[in-house]
Short mmCIF file of C-alpha atoms in Angstrom, two decimals:
data_model
loop_
_atom_site.label_atom_id
_atom_site.label_comp_id
_atom_site.label_asym_id
_atom_site.label_seq_id
_atom_site.Cartn_x
_atom_site.Cartn_y
_atom_site.Cartn_z
CA UNK F 1 -6.77 -22.74 0.16
CA UNK F 2 -6.67 -22.28 3.40
CA UNK F 3 -8.63 -19.40 4.52
CA UNK F 4 -6.31 -19.42 8.75
CA UNK F 5 -2.75 -18.01 9.41
CA UNK F 6 -0.24 -21.14 9.73
CA UNK F 7 0.49 -22.41 12.95
CA UNK F 8 3.84 -22.09 11.74
CA UNK F 9 5.05 -18.38 12.04
CA UNK F 10 8.88 -18.18 10.76
CA UNK F 11 10.94 -15.52 13.10
CA UNK F 12 11.82 -12.46 10.82
CA UNK F 13 15.25 -12.51 9.15
CA UNK F 14 16.54 -9.86 10.49
CA UNK F 15 15.42 -7.39 13.72
CA UNK F 16 14.58 -4.50 12.06
CA UNK F 17 11.91 -6.96 10.80
CA UNK F 18 11.00 -8.24 14.47
CA UNK F 19 10.02 -4.66 15.40
CA UNK F 20 8.33 -4.04 12.33
CA UNK F 21 5.83 -7.28 12.63
CA UNK F 22 5.82 -6.26 16.21
CA UNK F 23 5.09 -2.42 15.32
CA UNK F 24 2.11 -3.47 12.89
CA UNK F 25 0.27 -5.99 14.95
CA UNK F 26 -0.02 -4.02 17.83
CA UNK F 27 -1.03 -1.52 15.50
CA UNK F 28 -4.99 -0.88 15.78
CA UNK F 29 -5.42 3.43 14.30
CA UNK F 30 -9.27 4.27 14.73
CA UNK F 31 -7.97 6.03 11.11
CA UNK F 32 -7.48 2.41 9.74
CA UNK F 33 -10.21 0.89 11.36
CA UNK F 34 -13.03 3.24 11.28
CA UNK F 35 -12.52 3.76 7.21
CA UNK F 36 -12.33 0.19 6.97
CA UNK F 37 -15.68 -0.05 8.56
CA UNK F 38 -17.15 2.02 6.29
CA UNK F 39 -17.81 -1.00 3.37
CA UNK F 40 -15.56 -3.73 5.11
CA UNK F 41 -12.21 -2.88 2.82
CA UNK F 42 -9.86 -2.14 5.71
CA UNK F 43 -6.91 -0.31 3.65
CA UNK F 44 -3.01 0.91 5.46
CA UNK F 45 -2.91 3.76 2.54
CA UNK F 46 -3.43 6.61 1.18
CA UNK F 47 -6.19 8.35 -1.00
CA UNK F 48 -5.75 10.35 -4.23
CA UNK F 49 -8.63 12.46 -6.02
CA UNK F 50 -10.88 15.64 -5.81
CA UNK F 51 -12.62 16.15 -1.96
CA UNK F 52 -16.36 15.46 -3.12
CA UNK F 53 -17.77 18.13 -0.95
CA UNK F 54 -21.11 17.83 -1.56
CA UNK F 55 -20.68 14.82 -0.52
CA UNK F 56 -19.46 16.25 3.30
CA UNK F 57 -22.63 18.51 3.58
CA UNK F 58 -22.82 20.89 6.43
CA UNK F 59 -20.01 21.38 9.37
CA UNK F 60 -22.43 21.23 12.02
CA UNK F 61 -24.29 18.44 11.59
CA UNK F 62 -23.90 15.89 13.63
CA UNK F 63 -23.32 13.79 10.68
CA UNK F 64 -20.35 15.36 9.85
CA UNK F 65 -17.59 13.53 11.50
CA UNK F 66 -19.37 10.39 9.48
CA UNK F 67 -19.53 12.05 5.93
CA UNK F 68 -15.88 12.74 6.46
CA UNK F 69 -14.78 9.64 7.15
CA UNK F 70 -16.67 7.44 4.08
CA UNK F 71 -15.36 10.27 1.68
CA UNK F 72 -11.47 9.59 3.52
CA UNK F 73 -12.20 5.89 2.26
CA UNK F 74 -13.54 6.67 -1.02
CA UNK F 75 -10.70 8.33 -1.49
CA UNK F 76 -8.20 5.87 -0.23
CA UNK F 77 -10.16 2.64 -2.28
CA UNK F 78 -9.68 5.57 -5.54
CA UNK F 79 -6.25 5.38 -5.08
CA UNK F 80 -6.27 1.34 -4.80
CA UNK F 81 -8.89 0.95 -7.69
CA UNK F 82 -5.66 2.81 -9.92
CA UNK F 83 -3.22 0.61 -8.44
CA UNK F 84 -5.75 -2.73 -9.79
CA UNK F 85 -6.14 -0.57 -13.53
CA UNK F 86 -2.49 -0.86 -14.18
CA UNK F 87 -2.18 -4.29 -14.37
CA UNK F 88 -3.29 -5.21 -17.22
CA UNK F 89 -5.38 -7.95 -18.49
CA UNK F 90 -5.63 -10.36 -15.92
CA UNK F 91 -8.10 -13.49 -16.42
CA UNK F 92 -9.74 -15.46 -13.51
CA UNK F 93 -6.95 -18.74 -13.66
CA UNK F 94 -4.38 -15.80 -12.82
CA UNK F 95 -2.44 -15.63 -9.39
CA UNK F 96 -2.04 -11.91 -7.77
CA UNK F 97 0.47 -11.57 -5.34
CA UNK F 98 0.01 -8.45 -2.90
CA UNK F 99 3.20 -7.72 -1.26
CA UNK F 100 2.78 -6.24 2.32
CA UNK F 101 -0.95 -6.58 2.20
CA UNK F 102 -2.18 -5.34 5.68
CA UNK F 103 -4.87 -6.27 5.91
CA UNK F 104 -6.12 -7.30 3.06
CA UNK F 105 -8.00 -3.80 1.34
CA UNK F 106 -6.83 -4.35 -2.10
CA UNK F 107 -6.44 -8.25 -2.44
CA UNK F 108 -10.00 -8.08 -1.62
CA UNK F 109 -10.73 -5.48 -4.27
CA UNK F 110 -7.86 -7.36 -6.93
CA UNK F 111 -10.64 -10.80 -6.40
CA UNK F 112 -13.93 -9.20 -6.97
CA UNK F 113 -12.49 -6.84 -10.38
CA UNK F 114 -11.03 -10.10 -11.97
CA UNK F 115 -12.04 -12.95 -10.01
CA UNK F 116 -7.96 -14.61 -9.90
CA UNK F 117 -6.28 -15.92 -7.00
CA UNK F 118 -4.77 -13.31 -4.58
CA UNK F 119 -1.88 -14.12 -2.28
CA UNK F 120 -1.20 -11.51 0.34
CA UNK F 121 1.82 -11.42 2.99
CA UNK F 122 2.78 -9.61 5.84
CA UNK F 123 5.18 -9.38 8.30
CA UNK F 124 2.74 -9.56 10.22
CA UNK F 125 0.51 -12.46 12.02
CA UNK F 126 -2.60 -10.15 13.49
CA UNK F 127 -3.12 -8.24 9.93
CA UNK F 128 -2.68 -11.40 8.12
CA UNK F 129 -4.90 -13.50 10.77
CA UNK F 130 -7.60 -10.24 10.16
CA UNK F 131 -7.76 -10.17 6.30
CA UNK F 132 -7.77 -14.02 5.99
CA UNK F 133 -11.07 -13.56 8.41
CA UNK F 134 -12.65 -11.10 6.39
CA UNK F 135 -12.09 -13.13 3.11
CA UNK F 136 -13.80 -15.72 4.96
CA UNK F 137 -16.69 -14.03 5.77
CA UNK F 138 -16.81 -12.62 2.20
CA UNK F 139 -17.12 -16.29 1.45
CA UNK F 140 -13.79 -15.84 -0.84
CA UNK F 141 -11.61 -17.41 1.40
CA UNK F 142 -10.54 -19.89 -1.54
CA UNK F 143 -9.57 -17.50 -3.72
CA UNK F 144 -8.15 -14.25 -1.35
CA UNK F 145 -5.46 -15.99 1.21
CA UNK F 146 -2.74 -13.70 3.26
CA UNK F 147 0.13 -15.67 5.23
CA UNK F 148 2.99 -14.51 7.10
CA UNK F 149 6.34 -13.96 5.28
CA UNK F 150 8.86 -11.99 4.38
CA UNK F 151 8.50 -10.47 1.02
CA UNK F 152 11.38 -10.50 0.55
CA UNK F 153 11.98 -15.08 -0.09
CA UNK F 154 7.70 -15.12 -1.36
CA UNK F 155 6.94 -19.24 -0.86
CA UNK F 156 5.96 -18.84 -4.52
CA UNK F 157 7.13 -20.58 -7.54
CA UNK F 158 9.73 -18.85 -10.39
CA UNK F 159 6.76 -17.45 -12.56
CA UNK F 160 3.91 -18.26 -10.53
CA UNK F 161 2.84 -14.68 -10.45
CA UNK F 162 0.39 -13.09 -13.95
CA UNK F 163 1.08 -9.87 -11.41
CA UNK F 164 2.09 -8.21 -8.07
CA UNK F 165 2.13 -4.82 -6.15
CA UNK F 166 3.12 -3.54 -3.52
CA UNK F 167 0.84 -0.56 -1.70
CA UNK F 168 3.15 1.88 -0.15
CA UNK F 169 4.38 -1.05 1.37
CA UNK F 170 8.63 -0.86 -0.52
CA UNK F 171 10.07 1.73 1.90
CA UNK F 172 10.30 -1.43 4.81
CA UNK F 173 12.45 -3.01 2.64
CA UNK F 174 15.90 -2.68 0.12
CA UNK F 175 14.09 -2.30 -3.26
CA UNK F 176 17.41 -4.68 -5.05
CA UNK F 177 15.96 -7.11 -3.17
CA UNK F 178 12.49 -6.64 -3.65
CA UNK F 179 12.52 -6.68 -7.42
CA UNK F 180 14.53 -9.36 -7.69
CA UNK F 181 12.26 -10.92 -5.70
CA UNK F 182 9.14 -9.59 -7.54
CA UNK F 183 10.75 -10.57 -10.84
CA UNK F 184 11.24 -14.17 -10.15
CA UNK F 185 7.98 -14.77 -9.08
CA UNK F 186 6.59 -13.04 -12.23
CA UNK F 187 5.96 -14.56 -15.07
CA UNK F 188 7.67 -13.11 -18.46
CA UNK F 189 5.56 -10.45 -19.17
CA UNK F 190 3.60 -10.17 -15.91
CA UNK F 191 3.13 -6.90 -14.48
CA UNK F 192 4.34 -5.43 -11.23
CA UNK F 193 2.49 -1.84 -9.17
CA UNK F 194 3.55 0.31 -6.95
CA UNK F 195 2.52 3.36 -5.69
CA UNK F 196 4.44 5.01 -2.95
CA UNK F 197 5.76 8.26 -1.39
CA UNK F 198 9.59 8.55 -2.53
CA UNK F 199 11.63 11.64 -1.16
CA UNK F 200 12.46 13.85 -4.42
CA UNK F 201 16.23 14.09 -5.92
CA UNK F 202 15.75 17.42 -7.30
CA UNK F 203 15.44 18.62 -3.42
CA UNK F 204 19.48 17.05 -2.97
CA UNK F 205 18.49 14.72 0.41
CA UNK F 206 15.48 14.21 2.18
CA UNK F 207 14.16 16.82 4.20
CA UNK F 208 12.78 17.07 7.65
CA UNK F 209 9.63 16.04 6.60
CA UNK F 210 10.66 13.06 5.29
CA UNK F 211 12.69 12.05 8.27
CA UNK F 212 9.61 12.54 10.49
CA UNK F 213 6.94 10.73 8.38
CA UNK F 214 10.55 7.77 8.62
CA UNK F 215 10.10 8.20 12.42
CA UNK F 216 6.84 7.57 12.27
CA UNK F 217 5.62 4.36 11.07
CA UNK F 218 9.48 2.98 11.48
CA UNK F 219 10.44 3.00 7.93
CA UNK F 220 13.50 3.80 5.77
CA UNK F 221 11.82 6.01 2.62
CA UNK F 222 13.51 5.88 -0.70
CA UNK F 223 13.86 7.93 -3.59
CA UNK F 224 12.43 8.49 -6.74
CA UNK F 225 15.68 7.48 -8.71
CA UNK F 226 15.83 4.61 -6.51
CA UNK F 227 12.91 2.59 -7.80
CA UNK F 228 14.35 3.13 -11.37
CA UNK F 229 17.37 1.95 -11.19
CA UNK F 230 16.59 -0.73 -8.92
CA UNK F 231 13.92 -2.01 -11.43
CA UNK F 232 15.98 -1.84 -13.95
CA UNK F 233 18.89 -3.75 -12.36
CA UNK F 234 15.98 -6.50 -12.01
CA UNK F 235 14.60 -7.13 -15.50
CA UNK F 236 11.56 -4.66 -14.22
CA UNK F 237 10.72 -2.04 -17.29
CA UNK F 238 8.40 0.88 -16.57
CA UNK F 239 5.19 1.70 -18.94
CA UNK F 240 4.11 4.35 -16.76
CA UNK F 241 5.46 6.20 -13.98
CA UNK F 242 2.63 9.04 -12.92
CA UNK F 243 3.52 12.26 -10.32
CA UNK F 244 0.52 11.62 -8.29
CA UNK F 245 1.19 14.69 -5.33
CA UNK F 246 -0.99 16.80 -6.52
CA UNK F 247 -4.13 14.44 -7.07
CA UNK F 248 -3.43 13.20 -2.65
CA UNK F 249 -2.94 16.57 -1.67
CA UNK F 250 -6.54 16.70 -1.32
CA UNK F 251 -7.23 13.95 0.99
CA UNK F 252 -4.36 14.38 3.69
CA UNK F 253 -5.40 17.73 4.07
CA UNK F 254 -9.25 16.55 4.79
CA UNK F 255 -7.95 14.19 6.90
CA UNK F 256 -6.11 16.90 8.89
CA UNK F 257 -9.41 18.41 10.23
CA UNK F 258 -10.87 14.97 11.40
CA UNK F 259 -10.82 13.28 14.10
CA UNK F 260 -8.55 10.60 12.86
CA UNK F 261 -5.50 12.73 12.88
CA UNK F 262 -2.58 10.31 13.93
CA UNK F 263 -0.36 13.92 14.30
CA UNK F 264 2.08 12.93 11.15
CA UNK F 265 -0.97 14.91 8.63
CA UNK F 266 1.45 18.70 8.50
CA UNK F 267 4.39 16.39 7.91
CA UNK F 268 3.34 15.20 4.59
CA UNK F 269 1.04 18.40 3.44
CA UNK F 270 4.31 20.61 4.09
CA UNK F 271 7.07 17.70 2.18
CA UNK F 272 3.97 17.11 -1.08
CA UNK F 273 4.21 20.79 -1.15
CA UNK F 274 7.68 22.10 -0.84
CA UNK F 275 8.66 19.51 -3.32
CA UNK F 276 10.90 17.32 -1.14
CA UNK F 277 8.18 14.27 -1.27
CA UNK F 278 6.46 13.09 -3.89
CA UNK F 279 3.13 10.07 -4.11
CA UNK F 280 4.03 8.35 -7.70
CA UNK F 281 2.88 5.24 -9.25
CA UNK F 282 5.36 3.74 -11.56
CA UNK F 283 3.79 -0.07 -13.40
CA UNK F 284 6.84 -2.46 -14.84
CA UNK F 285 6.92 -5.39 -17.34
CA UNK F 286 8.94 -7.84 -16.48
CA UNK F 287 11.41 -8.83 -19.39
#
């Protein structure tokens, strides 16, 4: 397995995908990079769990911001661990697919846990290059790779993967197209997992807070109902649907007090608290 991005980078299939590729090629937010610098796991998702206030210490401490960043990163890694918990029994000879892999944090964690091969895909050439360089630095580039491609037409054989996931990346694509492709690349009995924000159909329509989040990230957040319907249409049968909304609120409230704020924190907190937005994990088996 090569550890470098292919010299040939296919053109995005649509103008929108071109916009998304440019967005993530140019993204260098401290909230992603500084948190990853804590231990070399670079995530592009959010956190879950209660804040360890003893780890934060005194807010007047000169190390207070450093401790806060470390705590935010701990909560992000806890989110990835929960996703991996739901992949089921993965062996060293299995292949996993990280669809929308970002800079590769979850891919690295998956290999470290299971010892298996992890194939990441992203529209961003810069993200793929970053992830491959990091895998090479860790000496795992023979098992962990990122490549530039569209997650709706992944370059993998039918039934090749024992597990696959989207960690906060499914809001950039049509769900029916996405789950058709996951269903294709997964072996029968394989497991698909997603953790995602979705608007709550009981609210009626996407709220103003959800609209702000869409505009900020140039994405299109789906409803929970759309996820379940698209899975059912593509031979993916949910085994677990977990509402993580109460678990992610502490992360967002802590992040809003840091120097790493991006301006979108209040929209997340307000949307979660008024019930218009939910943070969910869905694990489904390919039948």
